Coordinates of C-alpha atoms in Angstrom, one line a residue:
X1 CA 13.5 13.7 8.2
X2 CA 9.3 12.5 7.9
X3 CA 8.4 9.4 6.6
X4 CA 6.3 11.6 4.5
X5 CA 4.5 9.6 2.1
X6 CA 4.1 5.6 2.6
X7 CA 2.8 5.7 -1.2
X8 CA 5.9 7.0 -2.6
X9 CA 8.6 5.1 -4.0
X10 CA 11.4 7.2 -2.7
X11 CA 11.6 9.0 0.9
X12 CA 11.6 12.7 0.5
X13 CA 13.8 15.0 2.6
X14 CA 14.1 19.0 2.5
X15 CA 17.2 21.0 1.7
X16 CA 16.8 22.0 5.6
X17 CA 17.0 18.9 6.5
X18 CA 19.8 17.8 5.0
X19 CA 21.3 20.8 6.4
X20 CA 20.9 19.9 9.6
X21 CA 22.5 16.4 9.7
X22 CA 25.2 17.5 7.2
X23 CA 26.0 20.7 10.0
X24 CA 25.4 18.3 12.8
X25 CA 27.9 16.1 11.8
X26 CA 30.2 18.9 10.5
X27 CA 30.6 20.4 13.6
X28 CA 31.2 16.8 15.6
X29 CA 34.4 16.5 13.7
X30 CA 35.7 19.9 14.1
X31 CA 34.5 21.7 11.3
X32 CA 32.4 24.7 10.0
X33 CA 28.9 24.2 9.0
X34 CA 27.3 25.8 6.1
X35 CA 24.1 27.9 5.2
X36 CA 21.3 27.0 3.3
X37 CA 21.8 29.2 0.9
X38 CA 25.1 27.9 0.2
X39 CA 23.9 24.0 0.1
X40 CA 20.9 25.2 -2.3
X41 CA 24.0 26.6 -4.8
X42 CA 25.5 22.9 -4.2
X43 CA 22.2 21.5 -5.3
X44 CA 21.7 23.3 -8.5
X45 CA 25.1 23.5 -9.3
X46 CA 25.1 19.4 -8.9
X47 CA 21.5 19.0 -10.8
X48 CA 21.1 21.9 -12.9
X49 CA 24.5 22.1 -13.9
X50 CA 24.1 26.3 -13.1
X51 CA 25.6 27.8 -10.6
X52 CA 24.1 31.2 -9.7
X53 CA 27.2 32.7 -7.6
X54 CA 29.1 32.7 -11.6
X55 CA 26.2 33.7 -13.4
X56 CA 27.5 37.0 -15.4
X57 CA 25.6 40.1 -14.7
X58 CA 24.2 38.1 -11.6
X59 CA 20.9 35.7 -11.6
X60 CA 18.1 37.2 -13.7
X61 CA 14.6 35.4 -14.1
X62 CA 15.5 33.7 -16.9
X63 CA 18.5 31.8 -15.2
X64 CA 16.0 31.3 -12.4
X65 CA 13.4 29.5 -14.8
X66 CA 16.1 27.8 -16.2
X67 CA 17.1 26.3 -13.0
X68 CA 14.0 25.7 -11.8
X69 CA 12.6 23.9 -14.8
X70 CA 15.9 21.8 -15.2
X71 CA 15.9 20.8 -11.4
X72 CA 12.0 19.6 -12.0
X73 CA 12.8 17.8 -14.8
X74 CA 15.1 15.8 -12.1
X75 CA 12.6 15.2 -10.3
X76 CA 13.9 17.6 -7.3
X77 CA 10.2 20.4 -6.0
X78 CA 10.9 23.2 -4.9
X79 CA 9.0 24.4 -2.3
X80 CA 8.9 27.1 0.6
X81 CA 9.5 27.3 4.0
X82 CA 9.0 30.1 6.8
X83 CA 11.1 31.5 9.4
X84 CA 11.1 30.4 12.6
X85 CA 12.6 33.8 14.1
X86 CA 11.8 36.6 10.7
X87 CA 8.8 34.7 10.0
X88 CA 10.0 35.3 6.0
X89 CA 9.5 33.2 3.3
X90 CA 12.2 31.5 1.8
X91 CA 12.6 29.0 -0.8
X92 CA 13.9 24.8 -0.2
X93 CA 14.3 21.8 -2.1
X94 CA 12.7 18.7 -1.7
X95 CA 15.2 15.6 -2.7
X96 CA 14.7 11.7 -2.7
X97 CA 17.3 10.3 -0.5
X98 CA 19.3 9.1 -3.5
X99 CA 19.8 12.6 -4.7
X100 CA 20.3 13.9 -0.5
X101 CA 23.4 10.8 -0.6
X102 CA 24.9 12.3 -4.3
X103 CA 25.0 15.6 -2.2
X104 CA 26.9 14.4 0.2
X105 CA 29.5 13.1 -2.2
X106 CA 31.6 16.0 -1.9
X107 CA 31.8 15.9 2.2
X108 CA 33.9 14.4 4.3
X109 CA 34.7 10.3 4.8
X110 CA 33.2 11.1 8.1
X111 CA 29.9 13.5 7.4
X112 CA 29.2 11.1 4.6
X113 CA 29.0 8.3 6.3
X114 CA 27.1 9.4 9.3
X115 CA 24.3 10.8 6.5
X116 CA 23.9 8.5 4.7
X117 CA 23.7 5.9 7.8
X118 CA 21.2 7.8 9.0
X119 CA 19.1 8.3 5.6
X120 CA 19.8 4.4 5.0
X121 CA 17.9 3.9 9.2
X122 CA 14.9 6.2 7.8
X123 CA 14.2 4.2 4.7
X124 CA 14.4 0.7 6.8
X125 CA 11.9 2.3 8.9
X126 CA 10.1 3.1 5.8
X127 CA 10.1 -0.1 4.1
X128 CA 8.7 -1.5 8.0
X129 CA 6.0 0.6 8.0
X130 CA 5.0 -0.2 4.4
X131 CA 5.1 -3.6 5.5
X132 CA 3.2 -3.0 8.7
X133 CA 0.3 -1.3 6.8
X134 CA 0.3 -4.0 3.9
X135 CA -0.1 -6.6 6.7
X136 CA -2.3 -4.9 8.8
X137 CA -4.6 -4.5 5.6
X138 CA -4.2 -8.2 4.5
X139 CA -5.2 -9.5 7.5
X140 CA -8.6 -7.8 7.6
X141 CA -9.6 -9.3 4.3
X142 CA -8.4 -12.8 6.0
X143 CA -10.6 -12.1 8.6
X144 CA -13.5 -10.5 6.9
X145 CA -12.8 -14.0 4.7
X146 CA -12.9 -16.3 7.1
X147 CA -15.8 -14.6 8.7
X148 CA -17.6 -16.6 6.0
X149 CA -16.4 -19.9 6.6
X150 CA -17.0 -20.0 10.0
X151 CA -20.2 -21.8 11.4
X152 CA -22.8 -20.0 12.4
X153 CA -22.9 -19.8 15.9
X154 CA -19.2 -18.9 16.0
X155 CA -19.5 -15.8 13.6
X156 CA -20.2 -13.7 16.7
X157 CA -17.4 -15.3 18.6
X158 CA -13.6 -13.9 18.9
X159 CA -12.2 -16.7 19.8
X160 CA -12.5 -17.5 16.3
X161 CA -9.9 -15.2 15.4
X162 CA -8.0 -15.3 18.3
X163 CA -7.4 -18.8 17.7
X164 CA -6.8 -18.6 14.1
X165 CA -4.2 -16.0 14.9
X166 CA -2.6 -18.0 17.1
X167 CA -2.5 -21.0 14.8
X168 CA -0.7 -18.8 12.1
X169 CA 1.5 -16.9 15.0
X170 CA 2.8 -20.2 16.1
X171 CA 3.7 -21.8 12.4
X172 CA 5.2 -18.6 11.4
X173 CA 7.5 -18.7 14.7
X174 CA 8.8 -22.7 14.5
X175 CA 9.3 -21.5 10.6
X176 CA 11.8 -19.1 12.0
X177 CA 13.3 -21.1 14.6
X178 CA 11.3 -19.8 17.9
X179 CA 10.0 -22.4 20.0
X180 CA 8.0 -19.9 21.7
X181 CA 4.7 -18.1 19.6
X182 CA 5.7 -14.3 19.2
X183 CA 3.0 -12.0 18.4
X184 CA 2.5 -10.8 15.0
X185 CA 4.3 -6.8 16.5
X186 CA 7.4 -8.8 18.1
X187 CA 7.9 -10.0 14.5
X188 CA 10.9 -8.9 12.0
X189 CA 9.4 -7.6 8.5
X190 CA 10.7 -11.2 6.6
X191 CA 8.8 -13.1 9.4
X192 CA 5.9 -10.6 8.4
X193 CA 5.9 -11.8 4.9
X194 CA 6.1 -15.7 6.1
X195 CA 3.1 -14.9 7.9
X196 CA 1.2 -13.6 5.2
X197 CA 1.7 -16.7 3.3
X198 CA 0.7 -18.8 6.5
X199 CA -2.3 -16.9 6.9
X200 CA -3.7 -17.6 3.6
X201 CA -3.4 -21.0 3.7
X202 CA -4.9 -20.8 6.8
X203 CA -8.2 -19.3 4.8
X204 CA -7.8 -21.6 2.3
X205 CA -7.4 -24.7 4.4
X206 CA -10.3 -24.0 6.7
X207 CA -12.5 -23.0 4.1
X208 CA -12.8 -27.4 3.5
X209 CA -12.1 -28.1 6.7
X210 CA -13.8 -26.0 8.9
X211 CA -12.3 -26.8 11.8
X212 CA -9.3 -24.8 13.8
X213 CA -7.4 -27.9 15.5
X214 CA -7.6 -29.9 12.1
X215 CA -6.2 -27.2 10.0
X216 CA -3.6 -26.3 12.4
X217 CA -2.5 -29.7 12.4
X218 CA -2.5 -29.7 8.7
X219 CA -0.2 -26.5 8.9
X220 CA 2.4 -28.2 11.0
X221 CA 2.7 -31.3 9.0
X222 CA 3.1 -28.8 6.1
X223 CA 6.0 -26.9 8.0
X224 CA 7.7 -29.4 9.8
X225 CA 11.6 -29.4 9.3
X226 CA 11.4 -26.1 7.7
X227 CA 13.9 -24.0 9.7
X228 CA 14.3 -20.5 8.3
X229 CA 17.5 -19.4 10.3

């Protein structure tokens, strides 16, 4: 599965690759795998409430709208994919990892499990990159903030930042119980939000005091004896 879109609410995975993990997994416990055309019957059948393989007089363009506009309206695209061998075009879903898990509800304890374990990993690594970019972006406007506070001949300095890092790297860390400062990437994504908090009244602080060593002192008698465990 691609972390597709960092904007989107929900994680997006294909038909195909659902059909992977589902075979994958399939196979591992002894039994057979399915097609894709078989799993994209499953998926209309389960969210279009049609199922083509007992349409009378087979499917016809109208059943085929019908699906279609009924599996939109649940949110599900359909899209296209190509061959890797016939280099043909065929058609796939595109599902949000809630409707990939109601897919797998009519698996095996086992399959289901493993896939939706290894949806639930992708959208943990989601919600870190999210948090990673948010950060990443807050920080910047810290810096480009404090930027303005800073005297004059240290505006051209890095050690300005580097130390103001520091400061908020090691409050963030005796917050969470580590005597030792870990850098803002060694960090877990709660320790990440701590930090953005931290970091503010960093900004805040030295913007009336204006100086590093008095602000970080401030910080620590702020945060002393509050253990996050």
């Amino acid at each position: 599965m691609k972390l597709q879109d960092l904007t989107t609410k929900d994680l997006k995975m294909t038909s195909l690759e659902l059909l992977q993990e589902m075979n994958f997994f399939r196979i591992k416990e002894g039994n057979k795998s399915t097609n894709h055309r078989d799993l994209m019957i499953m998926i209309e059948t389960e969210f279009a409430d049609i199922n083509r393989k007992r349409v009378e007089g087979g499917m016809c363009p109208e059943v085929q709208y019908l699906i279609e506009e009924r599996l939109t309206s649940e949110g599900i695209l359909i899209s296209e994919y190509t061959h890797e061998q016939n280099k043909k075009v065929y058609p796939m879903y595109i599902l949000t990892t809630n409707q990939a898990k109601q897919m797998l509800m009519k698996e095996s304890r086992f399959v289901r499990r493993a896939v939706i374990q290894y949806i639930e990993n992708l959208e943990r690594e989601l919600e870190v990159l999210k948090l990673s970019t948010g950060t990443k972006k807050k920080q910047i406007e810290a810096m480009e903030l404090l930027h303005k506070f800073l005297p004059e001949l240290e505006k051209t300095e890095a050690i300005s930042y580097i130390k103001a890092n520091s400061v908020v790297n090691k409050i963030t860390s005796n917050i969470h119980g580590f005597p030792k400062m870990l850098k803002k990437d060694e960090m877990s994504p709660i320790m990440i939000l701590t930090r953005d908090k931290v970091l503010d009244e960093y900004v805040k602080l030295y913007e009336v005091l204006e100086d590093n060593h008095e602000v970080s002192e401030a910080l620590k008698r702020k945060y002393e004896g509050r253990l996050i465990s």
